[in-house]
PDB file of C-alpha atoms in Angstrom:
ATOM      1  CA  UNK A   1     -29.928   0.813   9.763  1.00  0.00           C
ATOM      2  CA  UNK A   2     -28.901   4.173   8.308  1.00  0.00           C
ATOM      3  CA  UNK A   3     -25.379   4.183   6.361  1.00  0.00           C
ATOM      4  CA  UNK A   4     -24.031   7.541   5.425  1.00  0.00           C
ATOM      5  CA  UNK A   5     -20.551   7.898   3.513  1.00  0.00           C
ATOM      6  CA  UNK A   6     -17.952  10.770   3.611  1.00  0.00           C
ATOM      7  CA  UNK A   7     -14.821  11.630   2.298  1.00  0.00           C
ATOM      8  CA  UNK A   8     -15.153  11.955  -1.565  1.00  0.00           C
ATOM      9  CA  UNK A   9     -14.089  14.610  -3.746  1.00  0.00           C
ATOM     10  CA  UNK A  10     -11.787  15.732  -6.661  1.00  0.00           C
ATOM     11  CA  UNK A  11      -7.931  14.493  -6.603  1.00  0.00           C
ATOM     12  CA  UNK A  12      -5.280  14.078  -9.004  1.00  0.00           C
ATOM     13  CA  UNK A  13      -3.753  11.314 -10.654  1.00  0.00           C
ATOM     14  CA  UNK A  14      -1.675  10.102  -7.815  1.00  0.00           C
ATOM     15  CA  UNK A  15      -3.418  11.312  -4.887  1.00  0.00           C
ATOM     16  CA  UNK A  16      -5.303  10.098  -1.978  1.00  0.00           C
ATOM     17  CA  UNK A  17      -8.560  10.016  -0.181  1.00  0.00           C
ATOM     18  CA  UNK A  18      -9.892   8.365   2.859  1.00  0.00           C
ATOM     19  CA  UNK A  19     -13.541   7.364   2.828  1.00  0.00           C
ATOM     20  CA  UNK A  20     -15.776   6.852   5.704  1.00  0.00           C
ATOM     21  CA  UNK A  21     -19.104   4.882   6.354  1.00  0.00           C
ATOM     22  CA  UNK A  22     -21.128   5.641   9.731  1.00  0.00           C
ATOM     23  CA  UNK A  23     -23.885   3.162  10.552  1.00  0.00           C
ATOM     24  CA  UNK A  24     -26.485   4.255  12.701  1.00  0.00           C
ATOM     25  CA  UNK A  25     -29.733   3.114  14.331  1.00  0.00           C
ATOM     26  CA  UNK A  26     -30.328   0.436  17.158  1.00  0.00           C
ATOM     27  CA  UNK A  27     -30.832  -3.000  17.357  1.00  0.00           C
ATOM     28  CA  UNK A  28     -28.045  -4.306  14.892  1.00  0.00           C
ATOM     29  CA  UNK A  29     -24.745  -5.785  14.552  1.00  0.00           C
ATOM     30  CA  UNK A  30     -22.565  -5.148  11.751  1.00  0.00           C
ATOM     31  CA  UNK A  31     -20.866  -8.314  10.325  1.00  0.00           C
ATOM     32  CA  UNK A  32     -19.132  -8.086   6.794  1.00  0.00           C
ATOM     33  CA  UNK A  33     -18.717  -4.484   5.721  1.00  0.00           C
ATOM     34  CA  UNK A  34     -18.016  -3.819   2.238  1.00  0.00           C
ATOM     35  CA  UNK A  35     -16.911  -0.836  -0.667  1.00  0.00           C
ATOM     36  CA  UNK A  36     -18.350  -0.749  -3.999  1.00  0.00           C
ATOM     37  CA  UNK A  37     -17.372   1.108  -6.985  1.00  0.00           C
ATOM     38  CA  UNK A  38     -20.051   2.213  -9.372  1.00  0.00           C
ATOM     39  CA  UNK A  39     -17.985   3.274 -12.697  1.00  0.00           C
ATOM     40  CA  UNK A  40     -18.778   4.066 -16.252  1.00  0.00           C
ATOM     41  CA  UNK A  41     -19.731   0.635 -16.946  1.00  0.00           C
ATOM     42  CA  UNK A  42     -22.840   0.955 -14.446  1.00  0.00           C
ATOM     43  CA  UNK A  43     -22.224  -1.825 -12.341  1.00  0.00           C
ATOM     44  CA  UNK A  44     -21.457  -1.971  -8.953  1.00  0.00           C
ATOM     45  CA  UNK A  45     -18.106  -3.869  -8.287  1.00  0.00           C
ATOM     46  CA  UNK A  46     -17.140  -5.033  -4.871  1.00  0.00           C
ATOM     47  CA  UNK A  47     -13.698  -3.379  -4.254  1.00  0.00           C
ATOM     48  CA  UNK A  48     -12.852  -4.471  -0.631  1.00  0.00           C
ATOM     49  CA  UNK A  49     -14.638  -6.386   2.080  1.00  0.00           C
ATOM     50  CA  UNK A  50     -13.676  -6.495   6.069  1.00  0.00           C
ATOM     51  CA  UNK A  51     -15.305  -9.180   8.027  1.00  0.00           C
ATOM     52  CA  UNK A  52     -16.039  -8.994  11.602  1.00  0.00           C
ATOM     53  CA  UNK A  53     -12.821  -9.857  13.233  1.00  0.00           C
ATOM     54  CA  UNK A  54     -10.789  -7.942  10.815  1.00  0.00           C
ATOM     55  CA  UNK A  55      -9.673 -10.086   7.901  1.00  0.00           C
ATOM     56  CA  UNK A  56      -9.869  -7.984   4.769  1.00  0.00           C
ATOM     57  CA  UNK A  57     -10.136  -8.830   1.010  1.00  0.00           C
ATOM     58  CA  UNK A  58      -9.293  -6.323  -1.723  1.00  0.00           C
ATOM     59  CA  UNK A  59     -10.027  -6.645  -5.745  1.00  0.00           C
ATOM     60  CA  UNK A  60      -6.920  -7.359  -7.627  1.00  0.00           C
ATOM     61  CA  UNK A  61      -6.852  -3.909  -9.207  1.00  0.00           C
ATOM     62  CA  UNK A  62      -6.800  -2.142  -6.067  1.00  0.00           C
ATOM     63  CA  UNK A  63      -4.376  -4.263  -3.880  1.00  0.00           C
ATOM     64  CA  UNK A  64      -1.722  -2.466  -2.301  1.00  0.00           C
ATOM     65  CA  UNK A  65      -3.483   0.947  -3.055  1.00  0.00           C
ATOM     66  CA  UNK A  66      -6.656   0.810  -1.055  1.00  0.00           C
ATOM     67  CA  UNK A  67      -7.002  -0.285   2.526  1.00  0.00           C
ATOM     68  CA  UNK A  68     -10.265  -1.243   4.263  1.00  0.00           C
ATOM     69  CA  UNK A  69     -10.439  -1.058   7.946  1.00  0.00           C
ATOM     70  CA  UNK A  70     -13.399  -0.679  10.498  1.00  0.00           C
ATOM     71  CA  UNK A  71     -14.090   0.860  14.177  1.00  0.00           C
ATOM     72  CA  UNK A  72     -16.360  -1.741  15.896  1.00  0.00           C
ATOM     73  CA  UNK A  73     -17.096   0.771  18.632  1.00  0.00           C
ATOM     74  CA  UNK A  74     -18.053   3.526  16.428  1.00  0.00           C
ATOM     75  CA  UNK A  75     -19.580   1.343  13.947  1.00  0.00           C
ATOM     76  CA  UNK A  76     -17.500   2.463  11.118  1.00  0.00           C
ATOM     77  CA  UNK A  77     -15.750   1.356   7.964  1.00  0.00           C
ATOM     78  CA  UNK A  78     -13.208   3.173   5.960  1.00  0.00           C
ATOM     79  CA  UNK A  79     -11.389   2.922   2.660  1.00  0.00           C
ATOM     80  CA  UNK A  80      -7.859   4.540   2.443  1.00  0.00           C
ATOM     81  CA  UNK A  81      -7.434   5.422  -1.106  1.00  0.00           C
ATOM     82  CA  UNK A  82      -3.689   5.960  -2.292  1.00  0.00           C
ATOM     83  CA  UNK A  83      -1.924   6.329  -5.834  1.00  0.00           C
ATOM     84  CA  UNK A  84      -5.441   6.851  -7.091  1.00  0.00           C
ATOM     85  CA  UNK A  85      -5.788   6.683 -10.643  1.00  0.00           C
ATOM     86  CA  UNK A  86      -8.363   8.108 -13.393  1.00  0.00           C
ATOM     87  CA  UNK A  87     -10.463   4.834 -13.744  1.00  0.00           C
ATOM     88  CA  UNK A  88     -10.912   4.844  -9.963  1.00  0.00           C
ATOM     89  CA  UNK A  89     -13.377   7.716 -10.961  1.00  0.00           C
ATOM     90  CA  UNK A  90     -16.999   6.600  -9.904  1.00  0.00           C
ATOM     91  CA  UNK A  91     -19.449   6.570  -6.962  1.00  0.00           C
ATOM     92  CA  UNK A  92     -18.343   4.510  -3.928  1.00  0.00           C
ATOM     93  CA  UNK A  93     -21.232   2.868  -1.863  1.00  0.00           C
ATOM     94  CA  UNK A  94     -20.662   1.114   1.395  1.00  0.00           C
ATOM     95  CA  UNK A  95     -22.988  -1.749   2.200  1.00  0.00           C
ATOM     96  CA  UNK A  96     -22.828  -3.643   5.689  1.00  0.00           C
ATOM     97  CA  UNK A  97     -24.345  -7.064   6.228  1.00  0.00           C
ATOM     98  CA  UNK A  98     -26.110  -6.818   9.560  1.00  0.00           C
ATOM     99  CA  UNK A  99     -27.775  -9.021  12.359  1.00  0.00           C
ATOM    100  CA  UNK A 100     -30.948  -7.541  13.127  1.00  0.00           C
ATOM    101  CA  UNK A 101     -31.267  -8.646  16.887  1.00  0.00           C
ATOM    102  CA  UNK A 102     -34.715  -7.357  16.985  1.00  0.00           C
ATOM    103  CA  UNK A 103     -36.168  -9.553  14.098  1.00  0.00           C
ATOM    104  CA  UNK A 104     -33.415 -12.031  14.274  1.00  0.00           C
ATOM    105  CA  UNK A 105     -32.263 -11.965  10.653  1.00  0.00           C
ATOM    106  CA  UNK A 106     -29.356 -10.821   8.576  1.00  0.00           C
ATOM    107  CA  UNK A 107     -30.296  -8.010   5.962  1.00  0.00           C
ATOM    108  CA  UNK A 108     -27.751  -5.885   3.791  1.00  0.00           C
ATOM    109  CA  UNK A 109     -27.746  -2.059   3.907  1.00  0.00           C
ATOM    110  CA  UNK A 110     -26.594   0.196   1.533  1.00  0.00           C
ATOM    111  CA  UNK A 111     -25.293   4.067   1.770  1.00  0.00           C
ATOM    112  CA  UNK A 112     -26.367   6.867  -0.638  1.00  0.00           C
ATOM    113  CA  UNK A 113     -22.658   6.883  -2.048  1.00  0.00           C
ATOM    114  CA  UNK A 114     -19.900   9.246  -2.106  1.00  0.00           C
ATOM    115  CA  UNK A 115     -18.192  10.695  -5.730  1.00  0.00           C
ATOM    116  CA  UNK A 116     -14.691  10.411  -6.180  1.00  0.00           C
ATOM    117  CA  UNK A 117     -12.960  11.734  -9.543  1.00  0.00           C
ATOM    118  CA  UNK A 118      -9.736  11.297 -10.316  1.00  0.00           C
ATOM    119  CA  UNK A 119      -8.235  13.801 -12.991  1.00  0.00           C
ATOM    120  CA  UNK A 120      -5.488  12.694 -15.238  1.00  0.00           C
TER     121      UNK A 120
END
């Protein structure tokens, strides 16, 4: 499974961005889809998760500002980021928990990351 993120960039404090992640390949089915943030502390931190079926969970610090969504037909996951703050700066990675139908097993796949910079 190959994951590609897009949508990062430079934005001012209070601005918005929409990240997208596309999963490609064959013989797999995405289940949980997640977004992670890697900030200056250099530890990937899960900020949002959306389950198969649409139930979503957001980290407290982004609740009400970020919204995760998915398109199962296109095998995509999105992160709408509103009211961005300087502390949101970092690299955002998508991670997808997939069912490998060929090998009949679950696996986790990561994208390469997209940079988000919020200026004060």
